[in-house]
Structures are given as C-alpha cells and as structure tokens.
PDB file of C-alpha atoms in Angstrom:
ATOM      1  CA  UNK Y   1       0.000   0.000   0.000  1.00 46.00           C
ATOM      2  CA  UNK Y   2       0.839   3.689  -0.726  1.00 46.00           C
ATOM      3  CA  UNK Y   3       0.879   6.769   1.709  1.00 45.00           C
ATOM      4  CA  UNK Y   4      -0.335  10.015   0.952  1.00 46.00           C
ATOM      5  CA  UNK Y   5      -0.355  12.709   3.759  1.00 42.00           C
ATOM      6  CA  UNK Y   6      -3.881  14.438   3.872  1.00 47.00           C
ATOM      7  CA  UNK Y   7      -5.752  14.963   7.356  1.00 40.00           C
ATOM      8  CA  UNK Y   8      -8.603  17.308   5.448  1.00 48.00           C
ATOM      9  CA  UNK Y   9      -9.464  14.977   2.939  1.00 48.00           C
ATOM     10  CA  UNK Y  10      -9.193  11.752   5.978  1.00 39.00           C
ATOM     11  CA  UNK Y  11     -12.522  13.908   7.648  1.00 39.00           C
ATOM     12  CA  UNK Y  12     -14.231  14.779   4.903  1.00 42.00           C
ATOM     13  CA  UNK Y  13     -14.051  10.991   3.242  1.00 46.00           C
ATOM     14  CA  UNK Y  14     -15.312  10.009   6.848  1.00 43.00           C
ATOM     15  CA  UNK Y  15     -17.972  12.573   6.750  1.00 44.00           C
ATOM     16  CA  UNK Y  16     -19.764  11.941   3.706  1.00 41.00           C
ATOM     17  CA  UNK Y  17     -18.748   8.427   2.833  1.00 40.00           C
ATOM     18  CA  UNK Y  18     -19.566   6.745   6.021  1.00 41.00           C
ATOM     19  CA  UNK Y  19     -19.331   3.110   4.610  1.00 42.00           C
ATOM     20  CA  UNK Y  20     -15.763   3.579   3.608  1.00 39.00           C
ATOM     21  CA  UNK Y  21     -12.931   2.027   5.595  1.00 39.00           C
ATOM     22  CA  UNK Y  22     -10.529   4.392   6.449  1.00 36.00           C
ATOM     23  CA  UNK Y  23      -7.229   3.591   8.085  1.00 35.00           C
ATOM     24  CA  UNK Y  24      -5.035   6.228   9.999  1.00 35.00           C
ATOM     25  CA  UNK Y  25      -1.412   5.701  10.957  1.00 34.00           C
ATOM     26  CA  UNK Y  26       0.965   7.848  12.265  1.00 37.00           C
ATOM     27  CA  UNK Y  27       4.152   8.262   9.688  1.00 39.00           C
ATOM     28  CA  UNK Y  28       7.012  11.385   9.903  1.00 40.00           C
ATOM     29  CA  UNK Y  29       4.799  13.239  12.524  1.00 41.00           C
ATOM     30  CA  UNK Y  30       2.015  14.042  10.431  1.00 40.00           C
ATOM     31  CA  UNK Y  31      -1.837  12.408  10.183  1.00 34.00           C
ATOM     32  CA  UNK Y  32      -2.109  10.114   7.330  1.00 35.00           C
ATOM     33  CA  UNK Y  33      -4.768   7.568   5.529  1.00 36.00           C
ATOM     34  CA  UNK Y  34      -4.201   4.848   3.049  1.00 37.00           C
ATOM     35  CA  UNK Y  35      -4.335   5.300  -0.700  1.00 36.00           C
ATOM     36  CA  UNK Y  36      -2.048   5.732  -3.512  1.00 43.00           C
ATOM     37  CA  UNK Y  37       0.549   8.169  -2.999  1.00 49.00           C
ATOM     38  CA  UNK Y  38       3.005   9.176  -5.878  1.00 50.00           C
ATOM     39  CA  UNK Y  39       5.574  11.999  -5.504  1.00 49.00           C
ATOM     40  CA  UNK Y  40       5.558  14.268  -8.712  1.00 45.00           C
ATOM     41  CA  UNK Y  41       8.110  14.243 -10.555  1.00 48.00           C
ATOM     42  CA  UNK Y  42       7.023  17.273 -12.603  1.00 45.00           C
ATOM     43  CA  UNK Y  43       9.275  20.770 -11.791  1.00 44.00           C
ATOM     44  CA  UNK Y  44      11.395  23.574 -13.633  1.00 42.00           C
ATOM     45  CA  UNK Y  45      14.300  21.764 -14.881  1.00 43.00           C
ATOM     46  CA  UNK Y  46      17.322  24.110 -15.061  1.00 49.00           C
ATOM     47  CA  UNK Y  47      20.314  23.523 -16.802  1.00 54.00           C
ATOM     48  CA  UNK Y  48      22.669  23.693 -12.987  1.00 75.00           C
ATOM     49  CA  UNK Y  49      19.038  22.064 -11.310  1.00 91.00           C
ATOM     50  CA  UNK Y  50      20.286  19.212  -9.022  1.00 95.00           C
ATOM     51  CA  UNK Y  51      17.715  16.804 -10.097  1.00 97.00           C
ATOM     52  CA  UNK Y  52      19.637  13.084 -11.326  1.00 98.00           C
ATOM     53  CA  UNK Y  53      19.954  10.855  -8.211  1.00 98.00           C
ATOM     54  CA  UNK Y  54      22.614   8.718  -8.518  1.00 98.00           C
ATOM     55  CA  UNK Y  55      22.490   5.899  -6.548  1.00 96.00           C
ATOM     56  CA  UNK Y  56      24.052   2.794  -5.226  1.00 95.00           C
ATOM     57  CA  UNK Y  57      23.400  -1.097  -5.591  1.00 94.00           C
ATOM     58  CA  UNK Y  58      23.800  -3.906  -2.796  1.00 91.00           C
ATOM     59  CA  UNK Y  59      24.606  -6.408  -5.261  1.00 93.00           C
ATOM     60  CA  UNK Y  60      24.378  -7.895  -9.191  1.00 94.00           C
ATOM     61  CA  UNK Y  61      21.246  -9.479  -8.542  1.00 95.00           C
ATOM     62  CA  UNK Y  62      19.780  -5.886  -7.828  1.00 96.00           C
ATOM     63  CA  UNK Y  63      21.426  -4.309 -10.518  1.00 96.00           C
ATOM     64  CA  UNK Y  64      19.744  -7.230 -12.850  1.00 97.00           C
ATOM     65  CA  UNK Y  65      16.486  -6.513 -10.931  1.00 97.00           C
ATOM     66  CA  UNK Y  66      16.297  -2.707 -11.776  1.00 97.00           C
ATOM     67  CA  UNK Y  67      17.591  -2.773 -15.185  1.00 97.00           C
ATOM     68  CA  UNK Y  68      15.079  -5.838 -15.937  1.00 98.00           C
ATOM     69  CA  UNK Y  69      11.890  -4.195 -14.098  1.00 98.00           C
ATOM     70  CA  UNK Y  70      13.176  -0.326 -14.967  1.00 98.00           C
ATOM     71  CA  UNK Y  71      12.987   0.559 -11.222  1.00 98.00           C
ATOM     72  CA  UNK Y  72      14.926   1.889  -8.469  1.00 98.00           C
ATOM     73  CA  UNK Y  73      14.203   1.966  -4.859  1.00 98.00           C
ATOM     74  CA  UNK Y  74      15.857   3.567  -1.656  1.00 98.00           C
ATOM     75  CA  UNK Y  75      15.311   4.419   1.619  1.00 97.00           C
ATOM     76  CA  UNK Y  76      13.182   7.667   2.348  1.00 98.00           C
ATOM     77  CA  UNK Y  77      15.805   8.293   5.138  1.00 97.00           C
ATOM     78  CA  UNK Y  78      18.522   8.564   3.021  1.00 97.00           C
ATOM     79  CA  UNK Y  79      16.638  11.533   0.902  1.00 97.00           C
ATOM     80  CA  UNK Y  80      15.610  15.252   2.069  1.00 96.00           C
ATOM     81  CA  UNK Y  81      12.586  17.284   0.667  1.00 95.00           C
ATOM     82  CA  UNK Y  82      15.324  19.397  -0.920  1.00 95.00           C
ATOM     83  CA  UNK Y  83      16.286  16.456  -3.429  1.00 96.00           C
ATOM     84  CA  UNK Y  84      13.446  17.037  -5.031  1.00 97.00           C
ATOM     85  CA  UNK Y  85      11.917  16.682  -7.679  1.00 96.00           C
ATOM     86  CA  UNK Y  86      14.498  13.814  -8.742  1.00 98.00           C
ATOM     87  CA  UNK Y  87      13.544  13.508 -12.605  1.00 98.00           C
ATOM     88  CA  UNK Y  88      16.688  11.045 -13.518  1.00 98.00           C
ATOM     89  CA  UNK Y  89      18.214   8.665 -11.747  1.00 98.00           C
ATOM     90  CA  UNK Y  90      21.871   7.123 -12.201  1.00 98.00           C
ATOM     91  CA  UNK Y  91      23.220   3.796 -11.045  1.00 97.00           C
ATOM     92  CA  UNK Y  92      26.684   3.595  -9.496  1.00 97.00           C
ATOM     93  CA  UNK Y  93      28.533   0.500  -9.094  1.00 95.00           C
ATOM     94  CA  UNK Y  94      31.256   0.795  -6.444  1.00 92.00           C
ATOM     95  CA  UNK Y  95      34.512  -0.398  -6.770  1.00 89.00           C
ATOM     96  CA  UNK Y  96      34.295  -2.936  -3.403  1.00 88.00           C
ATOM     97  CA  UNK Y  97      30.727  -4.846  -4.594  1.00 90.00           C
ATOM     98  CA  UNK Y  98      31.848  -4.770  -8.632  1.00 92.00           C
ATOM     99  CA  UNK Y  99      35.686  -4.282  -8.875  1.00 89.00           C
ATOM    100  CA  UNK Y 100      36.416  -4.044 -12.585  1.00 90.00           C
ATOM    101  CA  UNK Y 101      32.589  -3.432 -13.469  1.00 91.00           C
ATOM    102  CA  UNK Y 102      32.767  -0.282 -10.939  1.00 94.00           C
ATOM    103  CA  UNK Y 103      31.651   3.108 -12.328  1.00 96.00           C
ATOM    104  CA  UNK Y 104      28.898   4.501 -14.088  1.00 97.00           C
ATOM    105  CA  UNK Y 105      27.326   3.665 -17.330  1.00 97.00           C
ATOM    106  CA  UNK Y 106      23.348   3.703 -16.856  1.00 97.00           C
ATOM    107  CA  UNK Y 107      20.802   6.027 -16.176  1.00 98.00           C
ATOM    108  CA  UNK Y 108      17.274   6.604 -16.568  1.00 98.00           C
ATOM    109  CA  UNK Y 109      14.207   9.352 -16.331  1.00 98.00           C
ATOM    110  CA  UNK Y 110      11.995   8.816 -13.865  1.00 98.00           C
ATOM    111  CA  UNK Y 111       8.286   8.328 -14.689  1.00 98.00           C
ATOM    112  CA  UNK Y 112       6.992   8.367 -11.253  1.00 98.00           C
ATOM    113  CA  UNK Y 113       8.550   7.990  -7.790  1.00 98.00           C
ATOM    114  CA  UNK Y 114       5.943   6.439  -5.201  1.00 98.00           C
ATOM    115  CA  UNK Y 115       6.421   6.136  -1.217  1.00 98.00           C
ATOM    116  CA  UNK Y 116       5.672   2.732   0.001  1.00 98.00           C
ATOM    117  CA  UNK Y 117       6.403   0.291   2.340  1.00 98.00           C
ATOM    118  CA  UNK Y 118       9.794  -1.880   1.911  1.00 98.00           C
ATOM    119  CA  UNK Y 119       7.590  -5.061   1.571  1.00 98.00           C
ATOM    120  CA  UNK Y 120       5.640  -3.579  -1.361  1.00 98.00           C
ATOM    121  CA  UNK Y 121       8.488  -4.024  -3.376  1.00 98.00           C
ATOM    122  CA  UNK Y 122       7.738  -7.091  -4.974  1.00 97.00           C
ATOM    123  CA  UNK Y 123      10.775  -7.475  -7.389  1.00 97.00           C
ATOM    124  CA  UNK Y 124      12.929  -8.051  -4.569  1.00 96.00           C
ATOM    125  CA  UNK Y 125      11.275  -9.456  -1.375  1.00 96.00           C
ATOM    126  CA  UNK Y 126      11.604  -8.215   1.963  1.00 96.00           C
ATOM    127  CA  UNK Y 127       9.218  -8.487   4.934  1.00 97.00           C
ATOM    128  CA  UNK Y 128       9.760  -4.854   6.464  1.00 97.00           C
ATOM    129  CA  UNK Y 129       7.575  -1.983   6.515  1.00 98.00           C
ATOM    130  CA  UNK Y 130       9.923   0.779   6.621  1.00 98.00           C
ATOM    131  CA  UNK Y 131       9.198   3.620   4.025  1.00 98.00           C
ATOM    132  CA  UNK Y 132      11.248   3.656   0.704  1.00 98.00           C
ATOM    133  CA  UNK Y 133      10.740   5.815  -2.584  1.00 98.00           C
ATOM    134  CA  UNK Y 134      10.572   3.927  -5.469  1.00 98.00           C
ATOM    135  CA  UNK Y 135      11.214   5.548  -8.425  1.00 98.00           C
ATOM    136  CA  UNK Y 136       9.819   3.650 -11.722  1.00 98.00           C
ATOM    137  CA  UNK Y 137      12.071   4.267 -15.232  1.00 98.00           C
ATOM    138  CA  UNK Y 138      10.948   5.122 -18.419  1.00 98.00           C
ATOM    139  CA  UNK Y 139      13.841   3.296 -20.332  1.00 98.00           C
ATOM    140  CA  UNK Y 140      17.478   2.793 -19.044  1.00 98.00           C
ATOM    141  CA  UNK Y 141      20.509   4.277 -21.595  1.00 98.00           C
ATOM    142  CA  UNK Y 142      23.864   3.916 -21.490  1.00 97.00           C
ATOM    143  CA  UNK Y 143      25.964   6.898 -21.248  1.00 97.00           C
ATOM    144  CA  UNK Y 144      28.444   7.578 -24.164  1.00 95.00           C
ATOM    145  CA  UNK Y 145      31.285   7.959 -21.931  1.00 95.00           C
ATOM    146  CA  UNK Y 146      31.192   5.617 -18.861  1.00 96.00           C
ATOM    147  CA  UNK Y 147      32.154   7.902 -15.183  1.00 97.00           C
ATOM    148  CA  UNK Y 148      35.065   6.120 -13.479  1.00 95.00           C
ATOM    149  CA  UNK Y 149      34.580   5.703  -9.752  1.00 92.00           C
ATOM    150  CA  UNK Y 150      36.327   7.762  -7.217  1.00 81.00           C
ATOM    151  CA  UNK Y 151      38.690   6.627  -4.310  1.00 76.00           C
ATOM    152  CA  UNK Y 152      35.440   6.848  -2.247  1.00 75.00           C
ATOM    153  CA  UNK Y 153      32.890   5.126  -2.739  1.00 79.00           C
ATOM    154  CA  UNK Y 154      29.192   7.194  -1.707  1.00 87.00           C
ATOM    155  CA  UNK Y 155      26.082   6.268  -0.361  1.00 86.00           C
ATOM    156  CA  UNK Y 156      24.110   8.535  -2.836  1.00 94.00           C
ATOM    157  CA  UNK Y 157      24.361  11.553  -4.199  1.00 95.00           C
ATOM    158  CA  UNK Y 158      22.702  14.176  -6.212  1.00 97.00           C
ATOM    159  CA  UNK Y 159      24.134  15.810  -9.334  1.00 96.00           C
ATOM    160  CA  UNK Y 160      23.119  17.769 -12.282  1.00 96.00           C
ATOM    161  CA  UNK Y 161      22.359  16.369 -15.964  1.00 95.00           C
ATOM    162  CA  UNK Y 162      25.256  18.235 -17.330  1.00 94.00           C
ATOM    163  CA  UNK Y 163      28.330  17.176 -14.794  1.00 95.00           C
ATOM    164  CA  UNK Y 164      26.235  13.217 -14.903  1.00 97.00           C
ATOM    165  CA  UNK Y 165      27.269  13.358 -19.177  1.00 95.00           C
ATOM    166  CA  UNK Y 166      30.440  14.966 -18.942  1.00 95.00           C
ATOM    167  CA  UNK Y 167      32.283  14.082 -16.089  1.00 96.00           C
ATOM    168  CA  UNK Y 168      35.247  11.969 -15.793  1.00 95.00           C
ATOM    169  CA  UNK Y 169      35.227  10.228 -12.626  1.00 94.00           C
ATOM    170  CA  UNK Y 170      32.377  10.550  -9.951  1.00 95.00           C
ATOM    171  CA  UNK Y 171      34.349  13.498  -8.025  1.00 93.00           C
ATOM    172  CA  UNK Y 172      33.162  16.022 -10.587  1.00 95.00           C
ATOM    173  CA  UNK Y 173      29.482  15.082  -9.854  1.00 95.00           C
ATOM    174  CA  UNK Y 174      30.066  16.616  -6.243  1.00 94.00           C
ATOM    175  CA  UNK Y 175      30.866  19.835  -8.143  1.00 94.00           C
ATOM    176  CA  UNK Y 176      28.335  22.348  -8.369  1.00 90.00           C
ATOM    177  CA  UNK Y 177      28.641  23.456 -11.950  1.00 88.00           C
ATOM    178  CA  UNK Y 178      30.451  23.239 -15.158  1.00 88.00           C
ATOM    179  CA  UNK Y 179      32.930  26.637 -14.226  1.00 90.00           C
ATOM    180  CA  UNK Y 180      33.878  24.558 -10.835  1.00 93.00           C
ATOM    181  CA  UNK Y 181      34.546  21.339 -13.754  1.00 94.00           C
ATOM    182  CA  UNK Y 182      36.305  23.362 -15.920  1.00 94.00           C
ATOM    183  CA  UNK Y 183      38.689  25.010 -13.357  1.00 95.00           C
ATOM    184  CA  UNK Y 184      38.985  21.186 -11.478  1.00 96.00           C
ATOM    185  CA  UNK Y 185      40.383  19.852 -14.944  1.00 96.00           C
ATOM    186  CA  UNK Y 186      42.907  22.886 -14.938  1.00 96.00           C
ATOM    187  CA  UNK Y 187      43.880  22.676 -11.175  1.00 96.00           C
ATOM    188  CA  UNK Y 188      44.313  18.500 -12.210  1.00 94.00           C
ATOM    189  CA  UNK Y 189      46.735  19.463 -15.234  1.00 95.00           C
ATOM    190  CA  UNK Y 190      48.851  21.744 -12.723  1.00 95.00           C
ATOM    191  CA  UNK Y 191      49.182  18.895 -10.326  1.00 95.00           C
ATOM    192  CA  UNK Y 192      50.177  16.228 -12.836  1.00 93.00           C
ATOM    193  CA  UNK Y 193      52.498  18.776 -14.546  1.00 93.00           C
ATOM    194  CA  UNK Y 194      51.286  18.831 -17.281  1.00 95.00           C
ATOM    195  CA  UNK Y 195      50.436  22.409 -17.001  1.00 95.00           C
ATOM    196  CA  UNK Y 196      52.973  24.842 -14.883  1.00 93.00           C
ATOM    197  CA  UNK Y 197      50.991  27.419 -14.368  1.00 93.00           C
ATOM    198  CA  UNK Y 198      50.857  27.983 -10.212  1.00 95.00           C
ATOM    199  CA  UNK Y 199      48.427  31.096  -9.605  1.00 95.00           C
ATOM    200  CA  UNK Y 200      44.824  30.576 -11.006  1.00 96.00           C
ATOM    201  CA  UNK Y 201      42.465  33.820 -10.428  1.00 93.00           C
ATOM    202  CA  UNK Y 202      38.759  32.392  -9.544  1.00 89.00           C
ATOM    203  CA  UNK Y 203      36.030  34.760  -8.917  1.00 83.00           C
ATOM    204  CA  UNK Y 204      37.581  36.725  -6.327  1.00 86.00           C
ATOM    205  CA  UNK Y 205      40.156  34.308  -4.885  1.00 91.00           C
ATOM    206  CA  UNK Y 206      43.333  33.066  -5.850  1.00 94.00           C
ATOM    207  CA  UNK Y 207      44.440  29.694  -6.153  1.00 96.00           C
ATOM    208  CA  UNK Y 208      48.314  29.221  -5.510  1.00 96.00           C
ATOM    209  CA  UNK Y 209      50.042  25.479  -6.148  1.00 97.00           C
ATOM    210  CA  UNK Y 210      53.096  24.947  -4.658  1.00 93.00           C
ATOM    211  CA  UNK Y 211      55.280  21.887  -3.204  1.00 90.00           C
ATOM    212  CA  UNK Y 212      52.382  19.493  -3.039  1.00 95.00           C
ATOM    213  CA  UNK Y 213      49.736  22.009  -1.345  1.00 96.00           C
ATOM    214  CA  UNK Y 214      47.044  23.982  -2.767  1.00 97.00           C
ATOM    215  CA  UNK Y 215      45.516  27.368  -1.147  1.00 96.00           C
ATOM    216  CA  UNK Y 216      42.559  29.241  -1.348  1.00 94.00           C
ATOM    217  CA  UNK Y 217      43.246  33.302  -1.012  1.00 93.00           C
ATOM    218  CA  UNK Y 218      41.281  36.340  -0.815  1.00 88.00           C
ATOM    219  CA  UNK Y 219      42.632  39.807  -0.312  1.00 86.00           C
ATOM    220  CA  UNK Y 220      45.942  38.095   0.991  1.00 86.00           C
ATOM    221  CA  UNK Y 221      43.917  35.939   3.881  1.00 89.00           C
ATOM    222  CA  UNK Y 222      44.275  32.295   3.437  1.00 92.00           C
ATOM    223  CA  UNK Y 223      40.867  30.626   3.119  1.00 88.00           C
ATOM    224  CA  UNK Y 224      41.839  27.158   2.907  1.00 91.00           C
ATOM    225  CA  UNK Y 225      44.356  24.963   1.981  1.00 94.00           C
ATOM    226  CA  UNK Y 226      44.811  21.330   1.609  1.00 95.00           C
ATOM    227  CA  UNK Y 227      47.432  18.708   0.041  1.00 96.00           C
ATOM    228  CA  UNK Y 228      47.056  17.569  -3.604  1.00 96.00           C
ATOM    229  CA  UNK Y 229      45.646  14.582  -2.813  1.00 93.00           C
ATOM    230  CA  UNK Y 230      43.376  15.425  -0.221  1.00 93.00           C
ATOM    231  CA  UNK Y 231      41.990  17.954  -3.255  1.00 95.00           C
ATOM    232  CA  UNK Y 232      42.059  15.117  -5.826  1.00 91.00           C
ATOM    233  CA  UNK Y 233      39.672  12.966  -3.526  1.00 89.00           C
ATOM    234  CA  UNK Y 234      37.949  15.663  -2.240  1.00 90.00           C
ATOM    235  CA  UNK Y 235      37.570  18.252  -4.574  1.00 93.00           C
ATOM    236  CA  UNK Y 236      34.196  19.428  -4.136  1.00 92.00           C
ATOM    237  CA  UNK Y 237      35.036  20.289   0.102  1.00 92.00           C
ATOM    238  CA  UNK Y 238      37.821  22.793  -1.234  1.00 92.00           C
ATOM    239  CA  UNK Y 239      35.129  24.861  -3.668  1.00 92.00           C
ATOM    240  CA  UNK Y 240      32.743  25.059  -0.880  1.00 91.00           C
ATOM    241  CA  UNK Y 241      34.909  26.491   1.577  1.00 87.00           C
ATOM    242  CA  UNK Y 242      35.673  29.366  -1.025  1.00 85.00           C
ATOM    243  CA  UNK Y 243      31.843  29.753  -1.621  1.00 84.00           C
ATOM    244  CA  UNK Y 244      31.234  29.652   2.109  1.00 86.00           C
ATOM    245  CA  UNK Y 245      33.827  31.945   2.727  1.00 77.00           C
ATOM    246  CA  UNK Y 246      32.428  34.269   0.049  1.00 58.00           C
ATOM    247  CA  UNK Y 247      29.239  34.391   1.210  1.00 61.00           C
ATOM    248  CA  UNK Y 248      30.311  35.146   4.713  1.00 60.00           C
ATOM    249  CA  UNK Y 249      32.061  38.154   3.155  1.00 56.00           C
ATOM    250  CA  UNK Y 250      29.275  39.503   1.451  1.00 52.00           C
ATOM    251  CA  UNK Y 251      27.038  39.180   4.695  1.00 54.00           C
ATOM    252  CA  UNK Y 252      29.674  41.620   6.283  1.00 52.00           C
ATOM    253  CA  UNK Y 253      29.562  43.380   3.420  1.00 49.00           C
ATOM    254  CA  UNK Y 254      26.078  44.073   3.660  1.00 52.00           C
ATOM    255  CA  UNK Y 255      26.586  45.254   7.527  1.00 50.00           C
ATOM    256  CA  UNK Y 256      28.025  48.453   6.427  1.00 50.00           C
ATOM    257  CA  UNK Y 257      25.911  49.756   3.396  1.00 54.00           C
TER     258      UNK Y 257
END
C-alpha cells in the first residue's frame, strides 16, 4: 500500500462516505490515511538544477532486478525534501561490490517515484515496513562515456544532468557546476604537470600550487588549503569552503551599506 499525507481529505471521506474504511497511521509526525501516494516528478528543470539521483546497488542481482523491471528503490531516510523533484536517476557501481565493473554507465528518467512500504516491493522481497521511494524508469541508456569511480565510494548523491554526461570520474558530480569542472580539470593538469601554471584567479580568490599544497586566497587571507591529494579525492570540500567563505564576506559586506 501507498501513503499520501492528507488529514482534510481523511474527515471529509469520513464525513460523507460513512461506509468507507478508512485507516489512519501515524508516519514522519504528520496524520495520514491509506491510498495511492506518488511523488511528482514534474518541476522547472534548469540547466545547474540538481535533479539526477545517482544511486548505489547492494549487489548484481539488484542491478539485474532494476535494469530488468526499470525501477529503483531507496530508503526515504537517506533523501531530504530538498532532493526534489528527482527527474533522472543514475546507477553507481562501487569499486568494493563490482571491482572491474565499478563506475557509471546507466541512467534513466523517472516516470513516477511512489512512497511505500519496503515489503511492497515485490521485485525483490523483503518483509519490512519501513518507508522507501521507489522511483519507476521510463527506459534505461547507457551513457556515451562511462564515469570512473572515485577513491570513495558514496552512499548517494545528487548531481546535475550536465556534470552526470560529462564528467570523468564521480568526483566532478560533487561539483556544483560546469565553471567549478572546468577550473577542477585545470587545477588536475597543474598537479600532474602537465600544465605549470601555479596562480589561477577564480572569482575573487586566488588559487596558488606549490610543493604538493594547494591554497585558497582572498585579499591576501588564506581561506583554505589542503594537500594535492586530499583535493584530488575531495575536490568538491575545497570549492565550498571558497563559496562559504564568500558568502560570509558579502554578509559583512552588507553590515556596512
């Protein structure tokens, strides 16, 4: 069975249809009543709009499952209300469960995306009742360049339809747009060597390269720093401590106009 939340329309259908059978459970602190419940998957769609899940697998025999049955299903605890609307979803096969198979290469737009119970989900049995969103595919394709998977393997994530079919490696879906790709690539070719360049101007910061550490500055204050690697692994935490630090500036900013 399938949840929708609706305590109006639970005393009204008692009030004029008194012959109906009505069940009321409490779910995620709100009143709700038993019929179908689908989450749209209907919203603006914006070329930067952080709407393709991209999600992991437990096994082959799931990944067989989904493809087969053009589904996907995860826990509702493991999504916020600001994921959504998800309208694509992308399957990621991690380097421990599928070794030389790991990566991405298969994704799919979502049709409809229903909350139900874990043992409503009869392609793969499981006698539990806690909540999951299943999200039903309209056709699974195959990306034209596979995405390599990271040192780290994720849980889930959520990236954007431009980074999911032109990234490289699942670190650039962390990013959060194609300038933060672009300038990635060039801060890569300075730490392979391939490019010598050691100042790059960003926005309003500068980004300095030397002996194995990179560094963050703004107005000759240090924002952050961290070593190559830790940025190769991680590059997405270095851009958001220069937009966090930015936007902290511009609050101050705004203090004395």
């Amino acid at each position: 069975m399938i949840f929708e939340l609706s305590l109006s329309e639970l005393l009204l259908g008692a009030f004029f249809c008194s012959s109906a059978t009505v069940l009321t459970i409490f779910f995620a602190g709100k009143l709700v009543r038993r019929r179908k419940r689908t989450k749209p998957v209907e919203g603006p769609v914006a070329e930067e709009s952080r709407d393709v899940l991209v999600g992991t697998l437990r096994n082959r025999l799931q990944l067989e499952t989904c493809i087969e049955n053009k589904f996907y299903h995860i826990p509702a605890s493991r999504l916020s209300q600001k994921d959504f609307p998800v309208h694509y979803v992308a399957i990621y096969r991690s380097n421990h469960k599928f070794g030389h198979d790991a990566g991405i290469s298969i994704y799919g737009k979502v049709s409809r995306c229903s909350l139900v119970p874990r043992c409503e989900i009869k392609e793969i049995p499981k006698n539990s009742q806690e909540m999951y969103y299943r999200f039903d595919i309209e056709e699974w394709k195959t990306l034209t360049s596979p995405i390599a998977p990271g040192e780290n393997d994720f849980v889930n994530i959520m990236t954007t339809r431009y980074l999911l079919e032109n990234s490289r490696n699942t670190a650039e879906l962390m990013l959060s747009s194609r300038k933060e790709q672009m300038l990635y690539r060039k801060i890569e070719l300075c730490i392979s060597g391939k490019d010598d360049t050691y100042k790059i101007s960003y926005e309003d910061a500068d980004i300095l390269l030397d002996g194995g550490r990179i560094s963050a500055n703004r107005a000759g204050t240090e924002l952050y720093a961290c070593t190559y690697a830790d940025f190769t692994k991680h590059p997405s935490a270095f851009f958001k401590k220069i937009r966090e630090n930015g936007e902290e500036q511009k609050e101050k900013e705004q203090l004395f106009i």
